């Protein structure tokens, strides 16, 4: 990580906004930014600037210093289209500042928005900088940018070939997924059937949905069932992974609950032999190694 340099921040602000920002002013508010939880509320940092100096232009300078400190301190572990996405409540901050100082919200927002390109450029060129800017996206590190491009290229080449298609219809999927529970017939939702069908006809399928929508208990379990009945895959041929150990355990619990509703003994036994692990373990990530 690059060392926080208040003079550097002050120079950026001077170039961007035409302000005469002394290094000591940048130092005071970079300290606030890195030690006071600026990610939660930049307005608090700006309020501290008001207390110390009280000048509107310096308030703008403090806002930019706070953002610089937030990014440079390494808290921006995510990436987004621009600083407004990296800092989620950017519009709310601008509105609060404008209201506090009687400035037109649009004028303040436009002024800060014009500044972000310069900030990204200078941070990207700084020694030890955390940001990488490729002209479209802002990444936390150059390494993440390279990985993003590599993964995108691999996936684009990989999903073109859909030769390995499982010959199964949506009607057959619905029939497999229908079961009886305490005298009640339970059928899959149309979206769940579509998700399973996509898995059978595409090399890559991404299923998204909120809690309780059946991503694991219905969709994943039916995919596993098809892998067993239609493809003859063994439990060790299937990799189940989750971000954390607890999430992996919950996945296995959901699969076990779904297996309990199945009448086929061999299928239940198949499900019981499945194991889940963390993504880090799956990828065998170690410090200094890929």
PDB file of C-alpha atoms in Angstrom:
ATOM      1  CA  UNK A   1       0.000   0.000   0.000  1.00  0.00           C
ATOM      2  CA  UNK A   2       1.172   3.483  -0.722  1.00  0.00           C
ATOM      3  CA  UNK A   3       1.990   5.700   2.214  1.00  0.00           C
ATOM      4  CA  UNK A   4      -0.638   8.363   2.847  1.00  0.00           C
ATOM      5  CA  UNK A   5       0.813  11.674   1.722  1.00  0.00           C
ATOM      6  CA  UNK A   6      -1.265  14.713   2.570  1.00  0.00           C
ATOM      7  CA  UNK A   7       0.788  16.935   0.288  1.00  0.00           C
ATOM      8  CA  UNK A   8      -0.005  14.698  -2.675  1.00  0.00           C
ATOM      9  CA  UNK A   9      -3.712  14.867  -1.873  1.00  0.00           C
ATOM     10  CA  UNK A  10      -3.498  18.632  -1.556  1.00  0.00           C
ATOM     11  CA  UNK A  11      -1.796  18.895  -4.958  1.00  0.00           C
ATOM     12  CA  UNK A  12      -4.530  16.836  -6.587  1.00  0.00           C
ATOM     13  CA  UNK A  13      -7.187  19.049  -5.050  1.00  0.00           C
ATOM     14  CA  UNK A  14      -5.393  22.183  -6.181  1.00  0.00           C
ATOM     15  CA  UNK A  15      -5.175  20.880  -9.754  1.00  0.00           C
ATOM     16  CA  UNK A  16      -8.754  19.648  -9.876  1.00  0.00           C
ATOM     17  CA  UNK A  17     -10.600  22.483  -8.229  1.00  0.00           C
ATOM     18  CA  UNK A  18      -8.289  25.421  -8.605  1.00  0.00           C
ATOM     19  CA  UNK A  19      -8.029  25.668  -4.824  1.00  0.00           C
ATOM     20  CA  UNK A  20      -5.008  26.725  -2.825  1.00  0.00           C
ATOM     21  CA  UNK A  21      -5.003  23.771  -0.445  1.00  0.00           C
ATOM     22  CA  UNK A  22      -2.083  23.694   2.018  1.00  0.00           C
ATOM     23  CA  UNK A  23      -0.565  20.319   2.829  1.00  0.00           C
ATOM     24  CA  UNK A  24      -1.434  20.663   6.513  1.00  0.00           C
ATOM     25  CA  UNK A  25      -5.113  20.998   5.618  1.00  0.00           C
ATOM     26  CA  UNK A  26      -4.935  17.777   3.648  1.00  0.00           C
ATOM     27  CA  UNK A  27      -3.131  16.124   6.549  1.00  0.00           C
ATOM     28  CA  UNK A  28      -5.846  16.966   9.067  1.00  0.00           C
ATOM     29  CA  UNK A  29      -8.599  15.464   6.999  1.00  0.00           C
ATOM     30  CA  UNK A  30      -6.680  12.487   5.708  1.00  0.00           C
ATOM     31  CA  UNK A  31      -6.202  11.649   9.381  1.00  0.00           C
ATOM     32  CA  UNK A  32      -9.966  11.853   9.826  1.00  0.00           C
ATOM     33  CA  UNK A  33     -10.514   9.734   6.751  1.00  0.00           C
ATOM     34  CA  UNK A  34      -8.198   6.900   7.712  1.00  0.00           C
ATOM     35  CA  UNK A  35      -8.956   6.815  11.414  1.00  0.00           C
ATOM     36  CA  UNK A  36     -12.571   7.862  11.727  1.00  0.00           C
ATOM     37  CA  UNK A  37     -14.507   5.431   9.573  1.00  0.00           C
ATOM     38  CA  UNK A  38     -15.034   7.701   6.595  1.00  0.00           C
ATOM     39  CA  UNK A  39     -16.591   4.842   4.638  1.00  0.00           C
ATOM     40  CA  UNK A  40     -19.616   5.103   6.898  1.00  0.00           C
ATOM     41  CA  UNK A  41     -20.124   8.851   6.708  1.00  0.00           C
ATOM     42  CA  UNK A  42     -18.040  11.402   4.818  1.00  0.00           C
ATOM     43  CA  UNK A  43     -20.329  14.141   6.114  1.00  0.00           C
ATOM     44  CA  UNK A  44     -18.774  13.678   9.575  1.00  0.00           C
ATOM     45  CA  UNK A  45     -15.335  14.367   8.121  1.00  0.00           C
ATOM     46  CA  UNK A  46     -16.642  17.425   6.322  1.00  0.00           C
ATOM     47  CA  UNK A  47     -18.279  18.584   9.533  1.00  0.00           C
ATOM     48  CA  UNK A  48     -14.908  18.400  11.246  1.00  0.00           C
ATOM     49  CA  UNK A  49     -13.481  20.530   8.443  1.00  0.00           C
ATOM     50  CA  UNK A  50     -16.210  23.109   9.083  1.00  0.00           C
ATOM     51  CA  UNK A  51     -15.288  23.232  12.736  1.00  0.00           C
ATOM     52  CA  UNK A  52     -11.629  23.833  11.961  1.00  0.00           C
ATOM     53  CA  UNK A  53     -11.792  26.173   8.979  1.00  0.00           C
ATOM     54  CA  UNK A  54     -15.386  26.863   7.985  1.00  0.00           C
ATOM     55  CA  UNK A  55     -14.732  27.737   4.344  1.00  0.00           C
ATOM     56  CA  UNK A  56     -17.013  26.270   1.671  1.00  0.00           C
ATOM     57  CA  UNK A  57     -14.153  25.602  -0.741  1.00  0.00           C
ATOM     58  CA  UNK A  58     -12.298  23.820   2.016  1.00  0.00           C
ATOM     59  CA  UNK A  59     -15.391  21.704   2.591  1.00  0.00           C
ATOM     60  CA  UNK A  60     -15.114  20.509  -0.996  1.00  0.00           C
ATOM     61  CA  UNK A  61     -11.422  19.886  -0.441  1.00  0.00           C
ATOM     62  CA  UNK A  62     -12.192  17.840   2.662  1.00  0.00           C
ATOM     63  CA  UNK A  63     -14.724  15.743   0.801  1.00  0.00           C
ATOM     64  CA  UNK A  64     -12.128  14.840  -1.808  1.00  0.00           C
ATOM     65  CA  UNK A  65      -9.451  14.247   0.834  1.00  0.00           C
ATOM     66  CA  UNK A  66     -11.833  11.902   2.597  1.00  0.00           C
ATOM     67  CA  UNK A  67     -12.443   9.918  -0.574  1.00  0.00           C
ATOM     68  CA  UNK A  68      -8.711   9.783  -1.289  1.00  0.00           C
ATOM     69  CA  UNK A  69      -8.017   8.580   2.218  1.00  0.00           C
ATOM     70  CA  UNK A  70     -10.783   6.006   2.007  1.00  0.00           C
ATOM     71  CA  UNK A  71      -9.384   4.530  -1.204  1.00  0.00           C
ATOM     72  CA  UNK A  72      -5.719   4.855  -0.373  1.00  0.00           C
ATOM     73  CA  UNK A  73      -6.135   3.238   3.047  1.00  0.00           C
ATOM     74  CA  UNK A  74      -7.208   0.076   1.259  1.00  0.00           C
ATOM     75  CA  UNK A  75     -10.866   0.061   2.276  1.00  0.00           C
ATOM     76  CA  UNK A  76     -12.032   0.003  -1.358  1.00  0.00           C
ATOM     77  CA  UNK A  77     -11.765  -3.739  -1.780  1.00  0.00           C
ATOM     78  CA  UNK A  78     -14.602  -3.734  -4.305  1.00  0.00           C
ATOM     79  CA  UNK A  79     -14.578  -2.264  -7.776  1.00  0.00           C
ATOM     80  CA  UNK A  80     -17.155  -0.262  -9.653  1.00  0.00           C
ATOM     81  CA  UNK A  81     -17.757   1.901 -12.675  1.00  0.00           C
ATOM     82  CA  UNK A  82     -16.562   5.048 -10.936  1.00  0.00           C
ATOM     83  CA  UNK A  83     -16.046   6.577  -7.525  1.00  0.00           C
ATOM     84  CA  UNK A  84     -19.770   7.044  -7.107  1.00  0.00           C
ATOM     85  CA  UNK A  85     -20.225   3.275  -7.172  1.00  0.00           C
ATOM     86  CA  UNK A  86     -17.221   2.565  -4.994  1.00  0.00           C
ATOM     87  CA  UNK A  87     -18.626   5.019  -2.463  1.00  0.00           C
ATOM     88  CA  UNK A  88     -22.241   3.887  -2.351  1.00  0.00           C
ATOM     89  CA  UNK A  89     -23.947   6.940  -0.839  1.00  0.00           C
ATOM     90  CA  UNK A  90     -22.125   9.502  -2.973  1.00  0.00           C
ATOM     91  CA  UNK A  91     -25.315  11.286  -4.042  1.00  0.00           C
ATOM     92  CA  UNK A  92     -26.557  11.402  -0.466  1.00  0.00           C
ATOM     93  CA  UNK A  93     -23.267  12.944   0.667  1.00  0.00           C
ATOM     94  CA  UNK A  94     -23.456  15.630  -2.022  1.00  0.00           C
ATOM     95  CA  UNK A  95     -27.052  16.386  -1.090  1.00  0.00           C
ATOM     96  CA  UNK A  96     -26.228  16.640   2.610  1.00  0.00           C
ATOM     97  CA  UNK A  97     -23.297  18.945   1.952  1.00  0.00           C
ATOM     98  CA  UNK A  98     -25.336  21.154  -0.344  1.00  0.00           C
ATOM     99  CA  UNK A  99     -28.117  21.436   2.227  1.00  0.00           C
ATOM    100  CA  UNK A 100     -25.692  22.177   5.054  1.00  0.00           C
ATOM    101  CA  UNK A 101     -23.954  25.007   3.217  1.00  0.00           C
ATOM    102  CA  UNK A 102     -26.779  26.412   1.120  1.00  0.00           C
ATOM    103  CA  UNK A 103     -25.214  25.384  -2.181  1.00  0.00           C
ATOM    104  CA  UNK A 104     -27.195  24.215  -5.200  1.00  0.00           C
ATOM    105  CA  UNK A 105     -27.019  20.382  -5.094  1.00  0.00           C
ATOM    106  CA  UNK A 106     -26.437  20.135  -8.830  1.00  0.00           C
ATOM    107  CA  UNK A 107     -23.486  22.519  -8.736  1.00  0.00           C
ATOM    108  CA  UNK A 108     -21.722  20.589  -5.976  1.00  0.00           C
ATOM    109  CA  UNK A 109     -22.434  17.229  -7.571  1.00  0.00           C
ATOM    110  CA  UNK A 110     -21.180  18.368 -10.981  1.00  0.00           C
ATOM    111  CA  UNK A 111     -18.027  19.808  -9.464  1.00  0.00           C
ATOM    112  CA  UNK A 112     -17.139  16.646  -7.580  1.00  0.00           C
ATOM    113  CA  UNK A 113     -18.131  14.424 -10.501  1.00  0.00           C
ATOM    114  CA  UNK A 114     -15.681  16.240 -12.785  1.00  0.00           C
ATOM    115  CA  UNK A 115     -12.979  15.654 -10.214  1.00  0.00           C
ATOM    116  CA  UNK A 116     -13.258  11.873 -10.083  1.00  0.00           C
ATOM    117  CA  UNK A 117     -11.479  11.265 -13.380  1.00  0.00           C
ATOM    118  CA  UNK A 118      -8.427  13.180 -12.182  1.00  0.00           C
ATOM    119  CA  UNK A 119      -8.466  11.380  -8.854  1.00  0.00           C
ATOM    120  CA  UNK A 120      -8.558   7.971 -10.542  1.00  0.00           C
ATOM    121  CA  UNK A 121      -5.772   8.954 -12.926  1.00  0.00           C
ATOM    122  CA  UNK A 122      -3.447  10.234 -10.229  1.00  0.00           C
ATOM    123  CA  UNK A 123      -4.116   7.373  -7.842  1.00  0.00           C
ATOM    124  CA  UNK A 124      -3.507   4.869 -10.623  1.00  0.00           C
ATOM    125  CA  UNK A 125      -0.115   6.445 -11.347  1.00  0.00           C
ATOM    126  CA  UNK A 126       0.960   6.838  -7.713  1.00  0.00           C
ATOM    127  CA  UNK A 127       3.569   4.601  -6.087  1.00  0.00           C
ATOM    128  CA  UNK A 128       1.864   1.700  -4.379  1.00  0.00           C
ATOM    129  CA  UNK A 129      -1.529   2.804  -5.632  1.00  0.00           C
ATOM    130  CA  UNK A 130      -4.460   0.494  -5.037  1.00  0.00           C
ATOM    131  CA  UNK A 131      -6.435   1.458  -8.109  1.00  0.00           C
ATOM    132  CA  UNK A 132      -6.196   0.326 -11.701  1.00  0.00           C
ATOM    133  CA  UNK A 133      -8.130   2.280 -14.327  1.00  0.00           C
ATOM    134  CA  UNK A 134      -8.569   0.776 -17.789  1.00  0.00           C
ATOM    135  CA  UNK A 135     -10.661   3.590 -19.246  1.00  0.00           C
ATOM    136  CA  UNK A 136     -13.975   1.996 -18.339  1.00  0.00           C
ATOM    137  CA  UNK A 137     -13.768   0.260 -14.969  1.00  0.00           C
ATOM    138  CA  UNK A 138     -12.013   1.087 -11.720  1.00  0.00           C
ATOM    139  CA  UNK A 139     -10.432  -1.963 -10.059  1.00  0.00           C
ATOM    140  CA  UNK A 140      -9.003  -2.334  -6.582  1.00  0.00           C
ATOM    141  CA  UNK A 141      -5.653  -3.575  -7.912  1.00  0.00           C
ATOM    142  CA  UNK A 142      -3.992  -4.182 -11.288  1.00  0.00           C
ATOM    143  CA  UNK A 143      -3.960  -7.900 -10.420  1.00  0.00           C
ATOM    144  CA  UNK A 144      -7.760  -7.938 -10.131  1.00  0.00           C
ATOM    145  CA  UNK A 145      -7.988  -6.193 -13.490  1.00  0.00           C
ATOM    146  CA  UNK A 146      -5.801  -8.858 -15.123  1.00  0.00           C
ATOM    147  CA  UNK A 147      -7.782 -11.656 -13.489  1.00  0.00           C
ATOM    148  CA  UNK A 148     -11.066 -10.107 -14.632  1.00  0.00           C
ATOM    149  CA  UNK A 149      -9.893  -9.971 -18.249  1.00  0.00           C
ATOM    150  CA  UNK A 150      -8.514 -13.521 -18.110  1.00  0.00           C
ATOM    151  CA  UNK A 151     -11.692 -14.985 -16.636  1.00  0.00           C
ATOM    152  CA  UNK A 152     -13.857 -13.083 -19.113  1.00  0.00           C
ATOM    153  CA  UNK A 153     -11.823 -14.423 -22.029  1.00  0.00           C
ATOM    154  CA  UNK A 154     -11.886 -17.996 -20.737  1.00  0.00           C
ATOM    155  CA  UNK A 155     -15.642 -17.950 -20.199  1.00  0.00           C
ATOM    156  CA  UNK A 156     -16.370 -16.387 -23.586  1.00  0.00           C
ATOM    157  CA  UNK A 157     -14.358 -19.092 -25.335  1.00  0.00           C
ATOM    158  CA  UNK A 158     -15.716 -21.877 -23.162  1.00  0.00           C
ATOM    159  CA  UNK A 159     -19.449 -21.218 -23.438  1.00  0.00           C
ATOM    160  CA  UNK A 160     -19.414 -21.020 -27.252  1.00  0.00           C
ATOM    161  CA  UNK A 161     -19.268 -24.813 -27.502  1.00  0.00           C
ATOM    162  CA  UNK A 162     -22.559 -26.286 -26.281  1.00  0.00           C
ATOM    163  CA  UNK A 163     -21.838 -29.761 -27.624  1.00  0.00           C
ATOM    164  CA  UNK A 164     -22.318 -31.541 -24.286  1.00  0.00           C
ATOM    165  CA  UNK A 165     -26.095 -31.131 -24.014  1.00  0.00           C
ATOM    166  CA  UNK A 166     -28.218 -33.390 -21.830  1.00  0.00           C
ATOM    167  CA  UNK A 167     -31.247 -34.524 -23.787  1.00  0.00           C
ATOM    168  CA  UNK A 168     -34.106 -33.737 -21.415  1.00  0.00           C
ATOM    169  CA  UNK A 169     -37.283 -31.676 -21.742  1.00  0.00           C
ATOM    170  CA  UNK A 170     -38.811 -29.225 -19.310  1.00  0.00           C
ATOM    171  CA  UNK A 171     -41.754 -31.589 -18.852  1.00  0.00           C
ATOM    172  CA  UNK A 172     -39.382 -34.369 -17.804  1.00  0.00           C
ATOM    173  CA  UNK A 173     -37.603 -32.023 -15.406  1.00  0.00           C
ATOM    174  CA  UNK A 174     -40.914 -31.015 -13.811  1.00  0.00           C
ATOM    175  CA  UNK A 175     -41.907 -34.662 -13.460  1.00  0.00           C
ATOM    176  CA  UNK A 176     -38.611 -35.542 -11.761  1.00  0.00           C
ATOM    177  CA  UNK A 177     -38.905 -32.583  -9.390  1.00  0.00           C
ATOM    178  CA  UNK A 178     -42.518 -33.257  -8.353  1.00  0.00           C
ATOM    179  CA  UNK A 179     -42.912 -35.056  -5.036  1.00  0.00           C
ATOM    180  CA  UNK A 180     -45.487 -35.748  -2.342  1.00  0.00           C
ATOM    181  CA  UNK A 181     -45.149 -34.301   1.142  1.00  0.00           C
ATOM    182  CA  UNK A 182     -47.716 -35.266   3.796  1.00  0.00           C
ATOM    183  CA  UNK A 183     -50.361 -35.952   1.187  1.00  0.00           C
ATOM    184  CA  UNK A 184     -49.646 -32.740  -0.719  1.00  0.00           C
ATOM    185  CA  UNK A 185     -48.237 -32.724  -4.254  1.00  0.00           C
ATOM    186  CA  UNK A 186     -45.298 -30.297  -4.512  1.00  0.00           C
ATOM    187  CA  UNK A 187     -44.268 -29.081  -7.952  1.00  0.00           C
ATOM    188  CA  UNK A 188     -41.337 -26.866  -8.955  1.00  0.00           C
ATOM    189  CA  UNK A 189     -41.874 -23.256  -9.965  1.00  0.00           C
ATOM    190  CA  UNK A 190     -41.565 -22.428 -13.666  1.00  0.00           C
ATOM    191  CA  UNK A 191     -38.410 -20.412 -13.026  1.00  0.00           C
ATOM    192  CA  UNK A 192     -36.852 -23.345 -11.200  1.00  0.00           C
ATOM    193  CA  UNK A 193     -37.591 -25.653 -14.123  1.00  0.00           C
ATOM    194  CA  UNK A 194     -36.070 -23.111 -16.527  1.00  0.00           C
ATOM    195  CA  UNK A 195     -32.907 -22.943 -14.406  1.00  0.00           C
ATOM    196  CA  UNK A 196     -32.474 -26.726 -14.424  1.00  0.00           C
ATOM    197  CA  UNK A 197     -33.197 -26.867 -18.163  1.00  0.00           C
ATOM    198  CA  UNK A 198     -30.555 -24.184 -18.784  1.00  0.00           C
ATOM    199  CA  UNK A 199     -28.005 -26.293 -16.924  1.00  0.00           C
ATOM    200  CA  UNK A 200     -28.806 -29.228 -19.189  1.00  0.00           C
ATOM    201  CA  UNK A 201     -28.401 -27.185 -22.376  1.00  0.00           C
ATOM    202  CA  UNK A 202     -25.607 -24.730 -21.530  1.00  0.00           C
ATOM    203  CA  UNK A 203     -22.013 -25.113 -20.416  1.00  0.00           C
ATOM    204  CA  UNK A 204     -22.417 -22.265 -17.941  1.00  0.00           C
ATOM    205  CA  UNK A 205     -25.525 -21.397 -15.942  1.00  0.00           C
ATOM    206  CA  UNK A 206     -25.820 -18.691 -13.287  1.00  0.00           C
ATOM    207  CA  UNK A 207     -28.853 -18.920 -11.014  1.00  0.00           C
ATOM    208  CA  UNK A 208     -29.694 -15.889  -8.869  1.00  0.00           C
ATOM    209  CA  UNK A 209     -32.467 -15.399  -6.348  1.00  0.00           C
ATOM    210  CA  UNK A 210     -33.220 -14.307  -2.815  1.00  0.00           C
ATOM    211  CA  UNK A 211     -33.332 -16.528   0.276  1.00  0.00           C
ATOM    212  CA  UNK A 212     -35.953 -19.267   0.126  1.00  0.00           C
ATOM    213  CA  UNK A 213     -36.381 -19.258  -3.654  1.00  0.00           C
ATOM    214  CA  UNK A 214     -35.141 -22.835  -4.009  1.00  0.00           C
ATOM    215  CA  UNK A 215     -31.679 -22.254  -5.471  1.00  0.00           C
ATOM    216  CA  UNK A 216     -30.280 -25.143  -3.440  1.00  0.00           C
ATOM    217  CA  UNK A 217     -33.241 -27.192  -2.233  1.00  0.00           C
ATOM    218  CA  UNK A 218     -34.875 -27.380  -5.662  1.00  0.00           C
ATOM    219  CA  UNK A 219     -32.607 -26.246  -8.509  1.00  0.00           C
ATOM    220  CA  UNK A 220     -29.273 -27.608  -7.272  1.00  0.00           C
ATOM    221  CA  UNK A 221     -30.819 -30.864  -6.090  1.00  0.00           C
ATOM    222  CA  UNK A 222     -32.537 -31.488  -9.415  1.00  0.00           C
ATOM    223  CA  UNK A 223     -29.287 -30.753 -11.233  1.00  0.00           C
ATOM    224  CA  UNK A 224     -27.567 -33.305  -8.999  1.00  0.00           C
ATOM    225  CA  UNK A 225     -30.334 -35.791  -9.659  1.00  0.00           C
ATOM    226  CA  UNK A 226     -29.946 -35.406 -13.427  1.00  0.00           C
ATOM    227  CA  UNK A 227     -26.177 -35.728 -13.057  1.00  0.00           C
ATOM    228  CA  UNK A 228     -26.791 -39.092 -11.376  1.00  0.00           C
ATOM    229  CA  UNK A 229     -29.665 -40.481 -13.434  1.00  0.00           C
ATOM    230  CA  UNK A 230     -28.901 -39.078 -16.897  1.00  0.00           C
ATOM    231  CA  UNK A 231     -25.128 -38.625 -16.871  1.00  0.00           C
ATOM    232  CA  UNK A 232     -23.917 -41.342 -14.532  1.00  0.00           C
ATOM    233  CA  UNK A 233     -21.643 -38.951 -12.645  1.00  0.00           C
ATOM    234  CA  UNK A 234     -20.159 -40.180  -9.388  1.00  0.00           C
ATOM    235  CA  UNK A 235     -20.254 -38.058  -6.204  1.00  0.00           C
ATOM    236  CA  UNK A 236     -16.514 -37.403  -6.510  1.00  0.00           C
ATOM    237  CA  UNK A 237     -17.085 -35.996 -10.014  1.00  0.00           C
ATOM    238  CA  UNK A 238     -19.167 -33.133  -8.594  1.00  0.00           C
ATOM    239  CA  UNK A 239     -17.650 -30.111  -6.870  1.00  0.00           C
ATOM    240  CA  UNK A 240     -19.816 -28.195  -4.409  1.00  0.00           C
ATOM    241  CA  UNK A 241     -18.333 -25.002  -2.996  1.00  0.00           C
ATOM    242  CA  UNK A 242     -19.434 -21.958  -0.998  1.00  0.00           C
ATOM    243  CA  UNK A 243     -17.689 -18.761   0.170  1.00  0.00           C
ATOM    244  CA  UNK A 244     -17.482 -19.865   3.828  1.00  0.00           C
ATOM    245  CA  UNK A 245     -17.470 -23.070   5.826  1.00  0.00           C
ATOM    246  CA  UNK A 246     -20.866 -22.283   7.336  1.00  0.00           C
ATOM    247  CA  UNK A 247     -22.364 -21.669   3.903  1.00  0.00           C
ATOM    248  CA  UNK A 248     -20.943 -24.984   2.694  1.00  0.00           C
ATOM    249  CA  UNK A 249     -22.511 -26.743   5.671  1.00  0.00           C
ATOM    250  CA  UNK A 250     -25.890 -25.100   5.004  1.00  0.00           C
ATOM    251  CA  UNK A 251     -25.683 -26.274   1.397  1.00  0.00           C
ATOM    252  CA  UNK A 252     -25.198 -29.885   2.475  1.00  0.00           C
ATOM    253  CA  UNK A 253     -28.045 -29.578   4.987  1.00  0.00           C
ATOM    254  CA  UNK A 254     -30.407 -28.286   2.280  1.00  0.00           C
ATOM    255  CA  UNK A 255     -29.397 -31.117  -0.047  1.00  0.00           C
ATOM    256  CA  UNK A 256     -29.915 -33.673   2.721  1.00  0.00           C
ATOM    257  CA  UNK A 257     -33.398 -32.312   3.450  1.00  0.00           C
ATOM    258  CA  UNK A 258     -34.303 -32.562  -0.232  1.00  0.00           C
ATOM    259  CA  UNK A 259     -32.924 -36.100  -0.399  1.00  0.00           C
ATOM    260  CA  UNK A 260     -35.219 -37.127   2.443  1.00  0.00           C
ATOM    261  CA  UNK A 261     -38.230 -36.545   0.161  1.00  0.00           C
ATOM    262  CA  UNK A 262     -36.916 -38.947  -2.493  1.00  0.00           C
ATOM    263  CA  UNK A 263     -38.161 -42.527  -2.657  1.00  0.00           C
ATOM    264  CA  UNK A 264     -35.201 -43.896  -4.632  1.00  0.00           C
ATOM    265  CA  UNK A 265     -32.748 -45.433  -2.129  1.00  0.00           C
ATOM    266  CA  UNK A 266     -29.783 -45.233  -4.524  1.00  0.00           C
ATOM    267  CA  UNK A 267     -30.482 -41.553  -5.155  1.00  0.00           C
ATOM    268  CA  UNK A 268     -30.620 -40.790  -1.433  1.00  0.00           C
ATOM    269  CA  UNK A 269     -27.363 -42.674  -0.928  1.00  0.00           C
ATOM    270  CA  UNK A 270     -25.839 -40.674  -3.785  1.00  0.00           C
ATOM    271  CA  UNK A 271     -26.816 -37.388  -2.139  1.00  0.00           C
ATOM    272  CA  UNK A 272     -25.427 -38.509   1.226  1.00  0.00           C
ATOM    273  CA  UNK A 273     -21.990 -39.039  -0.334  1.00  0.00           C
ATOM    274  CA  UNK A 274     -21.753 -35.476  -1.654  1.00  0.00           C
ATOM    275  CA  UNK A 275     -19.380 -33.086   0.089  1.00  0.00           C
ATOM    276  CA  UNK A 276     -19.088 -29.301   0.040  1.00  0.00           C
ATOM    277  CA  UNK A 277     -16.047 -27.157   0.691  1.00  0.00           C
ATOM    278  CA  UNK A 278     -15.009 -23.525   0.700  1.00  0.00           C
ATOM    279  CA  UNK A 279     -14.006 -21.810  -2.524  1.00  0.00           C
ATOM    280  CA  UNK A 280     -10.516 -21.208  -1.122  1.00  0.00           C
ATOM    281  CA  UNK A 281     -10.054 -24.897  -0.454  1.00  0.00           C
ATOM    282  CA  UNK A 282     -11.460 -25.805  -3.853  1.00  0.00           C
ATOM    283  CA  UNK A 283      -9.058 -23.491  -5.639  1.00  0.00           C
ATOM    284  CA  UNK A 284      -6.200 -24.395  -3.279  1.00  0.00           C
ATOM    285  CA  UNK A 285      -5.378 -20.741  -2.761  1.00  0.00           C
ATOM    286  CA  UNK A 286      -2.307 -20.127  -0.643  1.00  0.00           C
ATOM    287  CA  UNK A 287      -0.411 -16.957   0.067  1.00  0.00           C
ATOM    288  CA  UNK A 288       1.884 -16.215  -2.830  1.00  0.00           C
ATOM    289  CA  UNK A 289       0.416 -18.979  -4.997  1.00  0.00           C
ATOM    290  CA  UNK A 290      -2.445 -19.204  -7.498  1.00  0.00           C
TER     291      UNK A 290
END
